[in-house]
mmCIF file of C-alpha atoms and ligand atoms in Angstrom:
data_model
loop_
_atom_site.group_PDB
_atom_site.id
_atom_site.type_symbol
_atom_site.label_atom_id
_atom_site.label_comp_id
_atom_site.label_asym_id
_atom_site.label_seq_id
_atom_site.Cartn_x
_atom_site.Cartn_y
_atom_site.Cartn_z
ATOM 1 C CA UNK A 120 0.000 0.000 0.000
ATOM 2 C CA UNK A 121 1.055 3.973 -0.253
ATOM 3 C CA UNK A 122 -0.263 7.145 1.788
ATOM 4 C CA UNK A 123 -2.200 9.296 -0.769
ATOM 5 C CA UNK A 124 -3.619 11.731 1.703
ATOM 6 C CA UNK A 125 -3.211 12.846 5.226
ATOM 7 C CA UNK A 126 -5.359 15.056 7.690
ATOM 8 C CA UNK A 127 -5.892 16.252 11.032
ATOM 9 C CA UNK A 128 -7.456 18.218 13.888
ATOM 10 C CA UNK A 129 -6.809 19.792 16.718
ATOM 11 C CA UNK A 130 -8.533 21.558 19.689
ATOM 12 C CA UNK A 131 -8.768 25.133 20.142
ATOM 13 C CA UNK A 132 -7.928 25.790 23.496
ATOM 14 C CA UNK A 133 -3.980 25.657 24.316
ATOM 15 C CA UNK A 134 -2.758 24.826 27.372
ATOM 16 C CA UNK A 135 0.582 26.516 28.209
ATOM 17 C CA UNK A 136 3.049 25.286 31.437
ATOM 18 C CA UNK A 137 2.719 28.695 32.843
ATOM 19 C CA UNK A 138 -1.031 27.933 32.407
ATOM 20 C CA UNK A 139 -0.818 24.907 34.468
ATOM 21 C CA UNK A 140 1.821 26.355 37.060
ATOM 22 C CA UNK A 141 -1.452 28.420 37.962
ATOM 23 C CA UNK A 142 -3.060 25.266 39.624
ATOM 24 C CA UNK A 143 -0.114 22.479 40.150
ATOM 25 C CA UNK A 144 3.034 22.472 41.673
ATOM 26 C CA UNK A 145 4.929 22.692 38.510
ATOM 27 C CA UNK A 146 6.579 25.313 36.359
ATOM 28 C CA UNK A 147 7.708 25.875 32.767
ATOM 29 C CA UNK A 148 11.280 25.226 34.473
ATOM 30 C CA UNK A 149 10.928 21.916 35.349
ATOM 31 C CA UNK A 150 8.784 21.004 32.490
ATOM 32 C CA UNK A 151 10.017 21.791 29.433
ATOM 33 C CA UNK A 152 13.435 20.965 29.780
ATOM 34 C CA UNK A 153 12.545 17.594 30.899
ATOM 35 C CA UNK A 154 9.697 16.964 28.218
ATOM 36 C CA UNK A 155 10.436 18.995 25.227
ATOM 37 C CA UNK A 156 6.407 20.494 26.040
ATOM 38 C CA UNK A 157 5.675 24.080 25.828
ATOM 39 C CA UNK A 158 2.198 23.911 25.480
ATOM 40 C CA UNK A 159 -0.739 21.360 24.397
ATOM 41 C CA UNK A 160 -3.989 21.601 22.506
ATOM 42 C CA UNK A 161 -6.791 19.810 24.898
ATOM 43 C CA UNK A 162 -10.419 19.400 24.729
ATOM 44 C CA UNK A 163 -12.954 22.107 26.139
ATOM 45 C CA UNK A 164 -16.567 22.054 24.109
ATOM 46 C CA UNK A 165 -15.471 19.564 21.703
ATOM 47 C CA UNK A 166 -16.522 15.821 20.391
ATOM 48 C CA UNK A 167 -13.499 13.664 19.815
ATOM 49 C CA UNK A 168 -15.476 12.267 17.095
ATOM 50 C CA UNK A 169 -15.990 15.800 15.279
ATOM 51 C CA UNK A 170 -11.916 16.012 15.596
ATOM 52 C CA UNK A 171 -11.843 12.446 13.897
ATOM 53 C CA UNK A 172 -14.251 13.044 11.466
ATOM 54 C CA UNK A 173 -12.436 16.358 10.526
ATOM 55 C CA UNK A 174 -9.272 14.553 10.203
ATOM 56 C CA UNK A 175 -11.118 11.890 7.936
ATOM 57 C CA UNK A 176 -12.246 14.628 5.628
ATOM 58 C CA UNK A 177 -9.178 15.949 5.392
ATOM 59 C CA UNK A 178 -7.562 12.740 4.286
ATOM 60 C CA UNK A 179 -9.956 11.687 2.197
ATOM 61 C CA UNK A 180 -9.489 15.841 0.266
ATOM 62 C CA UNK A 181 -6.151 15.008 0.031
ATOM 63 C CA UNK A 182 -6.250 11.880 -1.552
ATOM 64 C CA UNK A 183 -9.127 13.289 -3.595
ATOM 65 C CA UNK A 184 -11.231 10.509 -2.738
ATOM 66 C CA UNK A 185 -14.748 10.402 -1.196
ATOM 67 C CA UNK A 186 -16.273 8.472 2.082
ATOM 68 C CA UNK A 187 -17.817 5.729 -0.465
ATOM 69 C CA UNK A 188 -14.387 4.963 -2.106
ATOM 70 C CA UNK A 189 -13.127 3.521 1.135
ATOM 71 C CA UNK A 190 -12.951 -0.122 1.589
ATOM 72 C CA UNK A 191 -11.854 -0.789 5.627
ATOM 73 C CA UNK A 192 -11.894 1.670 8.151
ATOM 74 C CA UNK A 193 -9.666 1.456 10.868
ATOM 75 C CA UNK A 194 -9.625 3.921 13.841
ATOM 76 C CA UNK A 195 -7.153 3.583 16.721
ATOM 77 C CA UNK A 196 -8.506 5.341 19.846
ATOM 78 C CA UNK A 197 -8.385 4.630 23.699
ATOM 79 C CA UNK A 198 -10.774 6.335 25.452
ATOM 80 C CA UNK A 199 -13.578 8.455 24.029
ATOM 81 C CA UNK A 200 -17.399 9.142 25.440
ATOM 82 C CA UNK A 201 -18.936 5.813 23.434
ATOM 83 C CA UNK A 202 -18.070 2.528 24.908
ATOM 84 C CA UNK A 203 -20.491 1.275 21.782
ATOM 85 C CA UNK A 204 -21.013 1.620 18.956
ATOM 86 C CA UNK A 205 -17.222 1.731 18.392
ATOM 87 C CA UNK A 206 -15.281 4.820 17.414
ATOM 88 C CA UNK A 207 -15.110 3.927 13.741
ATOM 89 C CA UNK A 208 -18.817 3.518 13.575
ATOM 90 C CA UNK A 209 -19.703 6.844 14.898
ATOM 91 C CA UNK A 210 -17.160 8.916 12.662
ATOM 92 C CA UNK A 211 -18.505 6.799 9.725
ATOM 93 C CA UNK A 212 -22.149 7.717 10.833
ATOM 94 C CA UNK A 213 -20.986 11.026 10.770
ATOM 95 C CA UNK A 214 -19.585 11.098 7.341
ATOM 96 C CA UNK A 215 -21.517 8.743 5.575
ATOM 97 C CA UNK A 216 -19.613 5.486 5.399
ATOM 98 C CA UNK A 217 -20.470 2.460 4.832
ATOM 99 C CA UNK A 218 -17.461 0.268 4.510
ATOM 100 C CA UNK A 219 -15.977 -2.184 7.076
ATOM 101 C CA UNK A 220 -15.278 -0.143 10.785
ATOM 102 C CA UNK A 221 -12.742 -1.395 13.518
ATOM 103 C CA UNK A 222 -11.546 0.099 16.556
ATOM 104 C CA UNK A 223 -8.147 -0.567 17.999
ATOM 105 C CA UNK A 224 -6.870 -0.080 21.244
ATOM 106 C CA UNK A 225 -3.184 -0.543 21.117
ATOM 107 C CA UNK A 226 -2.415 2.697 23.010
ATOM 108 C CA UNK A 227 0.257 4.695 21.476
ATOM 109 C CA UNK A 228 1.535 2.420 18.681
ATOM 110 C CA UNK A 229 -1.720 2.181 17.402
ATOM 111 C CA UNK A 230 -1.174 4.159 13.855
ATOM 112 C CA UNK A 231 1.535 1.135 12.744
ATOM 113 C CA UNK A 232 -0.708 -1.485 14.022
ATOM 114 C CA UNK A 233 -3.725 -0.604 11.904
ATOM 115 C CA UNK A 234 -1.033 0.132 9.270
ATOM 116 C CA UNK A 235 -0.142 -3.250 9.802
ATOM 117 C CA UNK A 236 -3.677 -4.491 9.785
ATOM 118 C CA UNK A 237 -4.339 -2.214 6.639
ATOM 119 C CA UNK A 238 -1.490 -3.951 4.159
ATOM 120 C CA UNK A 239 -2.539 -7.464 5.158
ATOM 121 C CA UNK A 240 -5.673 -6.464 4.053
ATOM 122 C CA UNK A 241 -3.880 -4.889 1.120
ATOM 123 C CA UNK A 242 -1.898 -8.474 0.948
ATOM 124 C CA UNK A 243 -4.612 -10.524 0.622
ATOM 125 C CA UNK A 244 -6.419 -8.232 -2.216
ATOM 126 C CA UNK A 245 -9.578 -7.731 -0.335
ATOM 127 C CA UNK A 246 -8.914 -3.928 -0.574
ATOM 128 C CA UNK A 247 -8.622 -0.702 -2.872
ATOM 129 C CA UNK A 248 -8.766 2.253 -0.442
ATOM 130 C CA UNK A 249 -8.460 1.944 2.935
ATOM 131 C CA UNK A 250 -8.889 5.458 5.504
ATOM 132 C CA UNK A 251 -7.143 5.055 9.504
ATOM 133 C CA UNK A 252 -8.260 7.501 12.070
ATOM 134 C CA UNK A 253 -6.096 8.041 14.921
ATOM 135 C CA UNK A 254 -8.192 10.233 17.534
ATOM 136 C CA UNK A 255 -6.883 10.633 21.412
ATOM 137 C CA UNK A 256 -8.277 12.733 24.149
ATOM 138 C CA UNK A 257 -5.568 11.176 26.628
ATOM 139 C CA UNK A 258 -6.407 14.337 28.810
ATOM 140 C CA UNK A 259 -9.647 12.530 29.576
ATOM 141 C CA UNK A 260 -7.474 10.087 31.364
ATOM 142 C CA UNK A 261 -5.440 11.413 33.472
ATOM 143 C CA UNK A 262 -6.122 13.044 37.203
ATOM 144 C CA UNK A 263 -5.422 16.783 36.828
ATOM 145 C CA UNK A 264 -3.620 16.817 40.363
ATOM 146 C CA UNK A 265 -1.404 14.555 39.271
ATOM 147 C CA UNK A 266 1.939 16.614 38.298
ATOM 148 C CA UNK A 267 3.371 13.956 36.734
ATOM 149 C CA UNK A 268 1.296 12.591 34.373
ATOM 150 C CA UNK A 269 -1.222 15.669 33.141
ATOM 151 C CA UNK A 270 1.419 17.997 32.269
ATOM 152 C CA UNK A 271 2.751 15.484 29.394
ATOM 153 C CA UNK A 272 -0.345 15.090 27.172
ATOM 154 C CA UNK A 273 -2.745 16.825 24.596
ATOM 155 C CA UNK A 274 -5.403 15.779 22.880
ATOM 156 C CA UNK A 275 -6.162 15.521 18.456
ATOM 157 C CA UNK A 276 -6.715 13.211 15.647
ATOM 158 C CA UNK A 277 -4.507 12.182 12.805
ATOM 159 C CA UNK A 278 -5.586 10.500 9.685
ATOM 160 C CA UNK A 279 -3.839 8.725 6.412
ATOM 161 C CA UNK A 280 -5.742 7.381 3.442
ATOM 162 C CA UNK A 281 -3.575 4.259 1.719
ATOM 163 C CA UNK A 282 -4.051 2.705 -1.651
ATOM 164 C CA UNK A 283 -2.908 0.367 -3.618
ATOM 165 C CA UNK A 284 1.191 0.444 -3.945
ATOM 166 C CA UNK A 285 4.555 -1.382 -3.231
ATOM 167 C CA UNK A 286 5.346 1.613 -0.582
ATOM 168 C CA UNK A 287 5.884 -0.428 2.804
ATOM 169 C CA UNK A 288 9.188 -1.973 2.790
ATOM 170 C CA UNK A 289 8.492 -3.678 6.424
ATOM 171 C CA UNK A 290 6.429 -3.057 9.445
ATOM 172 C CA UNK A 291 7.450 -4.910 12.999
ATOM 173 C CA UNK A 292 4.744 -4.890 15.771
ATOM 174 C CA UNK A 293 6.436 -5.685 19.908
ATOM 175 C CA UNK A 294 5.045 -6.504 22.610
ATOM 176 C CA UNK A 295 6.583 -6.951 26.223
ATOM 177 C CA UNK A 296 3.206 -7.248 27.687
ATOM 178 C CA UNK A 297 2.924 -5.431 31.657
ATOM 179 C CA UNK A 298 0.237 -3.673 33.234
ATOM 180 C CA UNK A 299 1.481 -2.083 36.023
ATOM 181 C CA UNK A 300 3.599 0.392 34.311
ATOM 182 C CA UNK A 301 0.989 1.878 32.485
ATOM 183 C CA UNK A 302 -2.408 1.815 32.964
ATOM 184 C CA UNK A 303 -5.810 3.597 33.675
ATOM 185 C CA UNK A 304 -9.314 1.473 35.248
ATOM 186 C CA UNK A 305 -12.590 2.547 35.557
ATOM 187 C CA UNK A 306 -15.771 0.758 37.319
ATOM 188 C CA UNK A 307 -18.551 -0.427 34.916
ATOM 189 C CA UNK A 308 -22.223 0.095 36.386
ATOM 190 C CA UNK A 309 -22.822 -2.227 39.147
ATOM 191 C CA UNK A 310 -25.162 -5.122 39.206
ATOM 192 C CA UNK A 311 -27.551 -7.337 42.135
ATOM 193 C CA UNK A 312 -24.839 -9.773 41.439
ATOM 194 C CA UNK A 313 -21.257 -8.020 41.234
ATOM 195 C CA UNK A 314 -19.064 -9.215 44.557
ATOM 196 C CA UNK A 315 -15.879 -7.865 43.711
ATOM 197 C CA UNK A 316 -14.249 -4.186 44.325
ATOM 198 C CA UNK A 317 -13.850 -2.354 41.340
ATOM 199 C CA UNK A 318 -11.638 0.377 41.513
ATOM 200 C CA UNK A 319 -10.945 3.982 39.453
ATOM 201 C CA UNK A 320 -7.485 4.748 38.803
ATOM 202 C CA UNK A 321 -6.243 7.478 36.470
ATOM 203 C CA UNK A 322 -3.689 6.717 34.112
ATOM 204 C CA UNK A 323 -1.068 5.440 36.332
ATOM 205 C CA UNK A 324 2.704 5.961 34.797
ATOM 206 C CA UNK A 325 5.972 4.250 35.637
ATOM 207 C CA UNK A 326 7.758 7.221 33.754
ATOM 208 C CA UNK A 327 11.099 6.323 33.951
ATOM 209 C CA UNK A 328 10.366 2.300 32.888
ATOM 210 C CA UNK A 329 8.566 3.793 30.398
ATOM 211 C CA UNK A 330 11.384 6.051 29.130
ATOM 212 C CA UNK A 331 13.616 2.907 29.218
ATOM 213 C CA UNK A 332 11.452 0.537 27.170
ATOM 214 C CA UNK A 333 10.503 3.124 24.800
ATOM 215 C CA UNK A 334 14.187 4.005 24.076
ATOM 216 C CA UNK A 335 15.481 0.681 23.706
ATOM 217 C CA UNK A 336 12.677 -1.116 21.680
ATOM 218 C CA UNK A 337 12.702 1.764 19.166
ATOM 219 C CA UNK A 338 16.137 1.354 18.651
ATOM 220 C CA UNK A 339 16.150 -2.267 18.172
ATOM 221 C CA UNK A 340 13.263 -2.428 16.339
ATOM 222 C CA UNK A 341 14.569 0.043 13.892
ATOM 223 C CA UNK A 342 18.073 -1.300 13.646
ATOM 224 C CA UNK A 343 16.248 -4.782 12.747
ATOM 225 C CA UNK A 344 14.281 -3.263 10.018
ATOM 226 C CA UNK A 345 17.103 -1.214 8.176
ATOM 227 C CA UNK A 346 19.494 -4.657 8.799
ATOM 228 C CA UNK A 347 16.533 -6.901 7.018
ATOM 229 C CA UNK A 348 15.661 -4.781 4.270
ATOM 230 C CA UNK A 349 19.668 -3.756 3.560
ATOM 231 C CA UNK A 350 19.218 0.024 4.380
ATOM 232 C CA UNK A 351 21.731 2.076 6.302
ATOM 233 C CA UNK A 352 20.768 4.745 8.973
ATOM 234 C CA UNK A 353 21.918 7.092 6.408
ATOM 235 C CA UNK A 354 19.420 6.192 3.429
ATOM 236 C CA UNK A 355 16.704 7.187 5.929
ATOM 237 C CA UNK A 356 15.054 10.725 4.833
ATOM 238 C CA UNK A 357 12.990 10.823 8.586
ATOM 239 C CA UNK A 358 12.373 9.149 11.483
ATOM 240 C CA UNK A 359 8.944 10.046 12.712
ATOM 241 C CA UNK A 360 8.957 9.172 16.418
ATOM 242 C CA UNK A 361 5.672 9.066 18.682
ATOM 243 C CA UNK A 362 5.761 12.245 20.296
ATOM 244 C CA UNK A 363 5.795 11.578 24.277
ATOM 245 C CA UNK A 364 8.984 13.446 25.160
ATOM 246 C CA UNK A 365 11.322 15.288 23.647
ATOM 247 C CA UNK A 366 14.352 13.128 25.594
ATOM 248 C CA UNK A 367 13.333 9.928 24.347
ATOM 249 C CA UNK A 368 13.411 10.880 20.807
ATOM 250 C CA UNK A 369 16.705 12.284 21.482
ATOM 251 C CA UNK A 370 18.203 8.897 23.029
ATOM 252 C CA UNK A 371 16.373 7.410 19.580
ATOM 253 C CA UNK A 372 18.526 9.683 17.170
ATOM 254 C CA UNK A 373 21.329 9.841 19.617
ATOM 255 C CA UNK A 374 21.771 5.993 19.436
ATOM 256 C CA UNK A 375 21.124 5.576 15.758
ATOM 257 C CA UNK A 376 23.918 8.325 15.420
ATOM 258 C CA UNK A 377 21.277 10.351 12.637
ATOM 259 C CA UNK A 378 21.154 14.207 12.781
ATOM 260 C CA UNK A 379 18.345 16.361 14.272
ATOM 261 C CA UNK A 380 17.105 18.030 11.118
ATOM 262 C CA UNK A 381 15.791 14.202 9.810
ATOM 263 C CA UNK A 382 13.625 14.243 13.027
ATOM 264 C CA UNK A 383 10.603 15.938 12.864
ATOM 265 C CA UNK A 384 9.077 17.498 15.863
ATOM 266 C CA UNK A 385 5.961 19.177 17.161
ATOM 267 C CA UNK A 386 5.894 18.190 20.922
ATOM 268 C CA UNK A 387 6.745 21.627 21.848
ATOM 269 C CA UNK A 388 3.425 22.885 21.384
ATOM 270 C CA UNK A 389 1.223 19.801 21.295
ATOM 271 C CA UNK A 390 2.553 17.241 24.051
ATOM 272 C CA UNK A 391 1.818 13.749 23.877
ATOM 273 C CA UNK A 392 -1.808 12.897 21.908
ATOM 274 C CA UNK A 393 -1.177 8.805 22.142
ATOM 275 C CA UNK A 394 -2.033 7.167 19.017
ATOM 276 C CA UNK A 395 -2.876 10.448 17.325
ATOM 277 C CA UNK A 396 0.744 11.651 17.839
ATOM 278 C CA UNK A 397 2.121 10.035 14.302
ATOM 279 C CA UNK A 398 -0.234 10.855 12.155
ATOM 280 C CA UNK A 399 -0.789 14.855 13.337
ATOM 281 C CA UNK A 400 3.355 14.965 12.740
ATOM 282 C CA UNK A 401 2.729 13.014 9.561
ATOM 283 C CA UNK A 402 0.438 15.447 8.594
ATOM 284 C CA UNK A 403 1.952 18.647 9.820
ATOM 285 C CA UNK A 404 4.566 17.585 7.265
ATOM 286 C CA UNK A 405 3.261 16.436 4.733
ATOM 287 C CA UNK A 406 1.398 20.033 4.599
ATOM 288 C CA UNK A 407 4.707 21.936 4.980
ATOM 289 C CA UNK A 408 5.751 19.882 1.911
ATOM 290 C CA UNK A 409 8.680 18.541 3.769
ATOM 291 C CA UNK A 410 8.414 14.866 1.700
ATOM 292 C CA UNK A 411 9.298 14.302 -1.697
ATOM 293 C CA UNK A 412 8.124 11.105 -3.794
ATOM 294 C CA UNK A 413 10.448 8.352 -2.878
ATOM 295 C CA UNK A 414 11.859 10.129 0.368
ATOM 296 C CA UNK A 415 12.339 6.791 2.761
ATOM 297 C CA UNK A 416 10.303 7.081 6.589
ATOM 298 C CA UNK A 417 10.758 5.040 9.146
ATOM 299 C CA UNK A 418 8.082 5.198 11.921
ATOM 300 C CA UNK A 419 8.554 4.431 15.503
ATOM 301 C CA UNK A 420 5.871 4.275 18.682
ATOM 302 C CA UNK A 421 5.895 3.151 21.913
ATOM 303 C CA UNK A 422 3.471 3.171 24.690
ATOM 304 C CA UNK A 423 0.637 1.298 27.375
ATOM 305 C CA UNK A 424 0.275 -2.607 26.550
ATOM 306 C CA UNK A 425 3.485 -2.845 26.988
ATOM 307 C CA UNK A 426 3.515 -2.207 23.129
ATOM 308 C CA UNK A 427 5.824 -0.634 20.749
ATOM 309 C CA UNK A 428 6.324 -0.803 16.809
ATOM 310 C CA UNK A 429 8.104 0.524 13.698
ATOM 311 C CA UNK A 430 7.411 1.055 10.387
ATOM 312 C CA UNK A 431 9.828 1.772 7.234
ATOM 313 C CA UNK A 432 7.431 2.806 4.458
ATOM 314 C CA UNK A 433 8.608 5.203 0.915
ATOM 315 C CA UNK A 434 6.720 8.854 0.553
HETATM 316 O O1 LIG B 369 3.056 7.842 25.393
HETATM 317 C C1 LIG B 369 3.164 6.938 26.450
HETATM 318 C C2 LIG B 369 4.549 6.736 26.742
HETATM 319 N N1 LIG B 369 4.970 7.597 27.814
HETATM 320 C C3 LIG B 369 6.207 8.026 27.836
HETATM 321 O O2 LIG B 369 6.945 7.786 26.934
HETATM 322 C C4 LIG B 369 6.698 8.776 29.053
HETATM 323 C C5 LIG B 369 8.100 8.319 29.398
HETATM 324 N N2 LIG B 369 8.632 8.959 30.600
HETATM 325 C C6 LIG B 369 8.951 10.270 30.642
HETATM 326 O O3 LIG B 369 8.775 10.996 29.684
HETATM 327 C C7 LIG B 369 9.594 10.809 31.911
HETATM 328 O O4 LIG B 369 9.911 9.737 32.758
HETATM 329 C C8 LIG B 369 8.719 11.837 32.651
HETATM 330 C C9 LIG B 369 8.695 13.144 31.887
HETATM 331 C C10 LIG B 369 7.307 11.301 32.825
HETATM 332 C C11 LIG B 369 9.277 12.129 34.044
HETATM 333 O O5 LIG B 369 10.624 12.557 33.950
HETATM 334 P P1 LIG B 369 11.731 12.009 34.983
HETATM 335 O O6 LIG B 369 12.975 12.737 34.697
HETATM 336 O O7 LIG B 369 11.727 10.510 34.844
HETATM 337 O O8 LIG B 369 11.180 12.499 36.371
HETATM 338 P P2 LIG B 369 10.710 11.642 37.641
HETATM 339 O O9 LIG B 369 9.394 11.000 37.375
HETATM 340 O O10 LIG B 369 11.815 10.750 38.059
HETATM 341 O O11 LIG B 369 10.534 12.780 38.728
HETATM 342 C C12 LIG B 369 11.643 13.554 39.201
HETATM 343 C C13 LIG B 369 11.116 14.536 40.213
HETATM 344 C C14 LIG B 369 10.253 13.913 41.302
HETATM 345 O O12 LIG B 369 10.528 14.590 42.515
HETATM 346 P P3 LIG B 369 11.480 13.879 43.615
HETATM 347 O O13 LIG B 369 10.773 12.603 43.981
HETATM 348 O O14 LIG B 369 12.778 13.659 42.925
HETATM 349 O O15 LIG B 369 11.513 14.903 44.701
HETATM 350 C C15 LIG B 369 8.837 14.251 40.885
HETATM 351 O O16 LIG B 369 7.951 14.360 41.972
HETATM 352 O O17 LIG B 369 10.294 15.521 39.574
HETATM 353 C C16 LIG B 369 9.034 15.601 40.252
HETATM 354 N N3 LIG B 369 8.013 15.915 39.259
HETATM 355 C C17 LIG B 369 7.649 17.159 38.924
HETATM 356 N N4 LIG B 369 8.057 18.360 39.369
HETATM 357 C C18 LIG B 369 7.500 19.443 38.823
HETATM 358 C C19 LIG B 369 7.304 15.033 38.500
HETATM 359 N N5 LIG B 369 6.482 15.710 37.682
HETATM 360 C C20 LIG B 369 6.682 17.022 37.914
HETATM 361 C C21 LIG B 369 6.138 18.209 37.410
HETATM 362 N N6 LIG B 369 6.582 19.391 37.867
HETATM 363 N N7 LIG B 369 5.191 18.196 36.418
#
């Protein structure tokens, strides 16, 4: 498969540290050099299915295709007000869909793992078009007195339209599977019958295990890719890293020994929107007209589940 079209959308309201030094103990001191963040887009009066569908529009404008060319819809997404019907099916409701609709839950990775899911569908020739909606509103999920965990997200939704092509050169999905590092639990309505204690936790982070998985899976998984399809570091046009700290992507690019300009960034003024986080930068890029047919990206994500994954696909 190839990307023909990209898209995304963003809340209005901006968040900036000094902003939330006004009701945490935190400052713009401590965290933007430790985070890369200056400020983040989050969710006030909006649907995070109105950001997905706006995404999907844009795409699908890009790609100059319409809703009814699309063959599989795949939206990645966490947490969002609908528990059913899924995500997918309420963004297609909204733009008049009619095609196939799954929701994924694979946390921050989740753009390469419906790209994954997407080319097998490709594979097998049960596809033509195929639209993925990432759309996070990760600061839903965390508690807002906790200073370690609010102050590192924002909320959007990314979107890519792929068609037919030869454009992924390989895709590696990870998992080192562990709960207790990062998670979030809510109760579900109780019944006559329920016994057990149900619990709600906000999103509960093990930063600095985090850090350390997400630094050293990337780079292995890349390194594996580039050694299996006989490309160098230096063949690479960009490495578009999952935007969840500005350090991590460093220790990425620092260990692959690649210079800053072939990593794009925008965590400075959108923090860390989960899934969503790929596809915005894709985007944001693709916009700019920073890629050129043929230029050579190499995806990387890392996040809850434990899960992590790359990608090496051509512009
Ligand atoms: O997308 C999902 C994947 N998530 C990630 O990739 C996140 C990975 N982890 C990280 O990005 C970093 O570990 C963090 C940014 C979350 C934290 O950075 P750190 O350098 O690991 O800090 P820390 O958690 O070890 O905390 C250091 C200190 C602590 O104080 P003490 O115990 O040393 O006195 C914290 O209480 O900084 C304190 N602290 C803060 N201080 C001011 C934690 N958060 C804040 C804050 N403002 N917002």
């Amino acid at each position: 498969m190839k990307i023909i079209g990209t898209g995304s959308a963003l809340p209005k309201k901006v968040v900036t540290n000094d902003d939330l030094a006004q009701f945490l103990d935190t400052s713009d001191e401590w965290i933007l050099p430790r985070t890369g963040i200056r400020s983040r887009h989050v969710i006030t009066d909006e649907r995070l299915e109105d950001l997905g569908k706006d995404a999907a529009l844009l795409a699908l404008k890009d790609a100059g295709l319409t809703p009814g060319d699309i063959d599989l819809f795949i939206c990645s997404n966490v947490v969002n007000e609908y528990l059913t019907p899924s995500l997918s099916c309420v963004i297609s409701a909204a733009i008049g869909m009619h095609c196939p609709a799954i929701d994924i839950n694979c946390a921050c990775p989740g753009f390469i793992y419906a790209m994954d899911i997407a080319e097998n569908y490709f594979l097998a020739g049960k596809v033509s078009n195929v639209l993925i909606v990432c759309a996070e509103e990760p600061t839903r999920m965390t508690s807002w007195t906790d200073r370690s965990t609010c102050v590192l997200f924002g909320d959007g939704a990314g979107a890519a339209v792929f068609t037919k092509g030869d454009n992924v050169k390989a895709i590696k999905l990870n998992s080192q599977p562990s709960v207790i590092h990062l998670y979030e639990t809510r109760p579900l309505l109780p019944t006559p019958f329920i016994t057990r204690h149900e619990t709600e936790q906000p999103l509960h982070m093990d930063g600095r295990e985090v850090f350390k998985f997400a630094v050293s899976t990337s780079l292995r998984d890349i390194e594996e890719i580039l050694r299996k399809t006989g490309t160098s570091v230096d063949e690479i046009d960009f490495f578009m890293i999952h935007q969840a700290n500005l350090r991590i992507i460093e220790g990425i690019r620092r260990g692959l020994g690649a210079p800053e300009s072939k990593f794009p960034s925008n965590i400075y003024d959108h923090g860390n929107s989960s899934s969503a986080s790929c596809p915005i930068l894709l985007d944001e890029c693709n916009r700019k007209g920073l890629f050129k047919r043929g230029d050579k990206l190499v995806f990387s994500a890392f996040g809850a589940g434990l899960l992590s994954a790359v990608a090496f696909l051509e512009w």
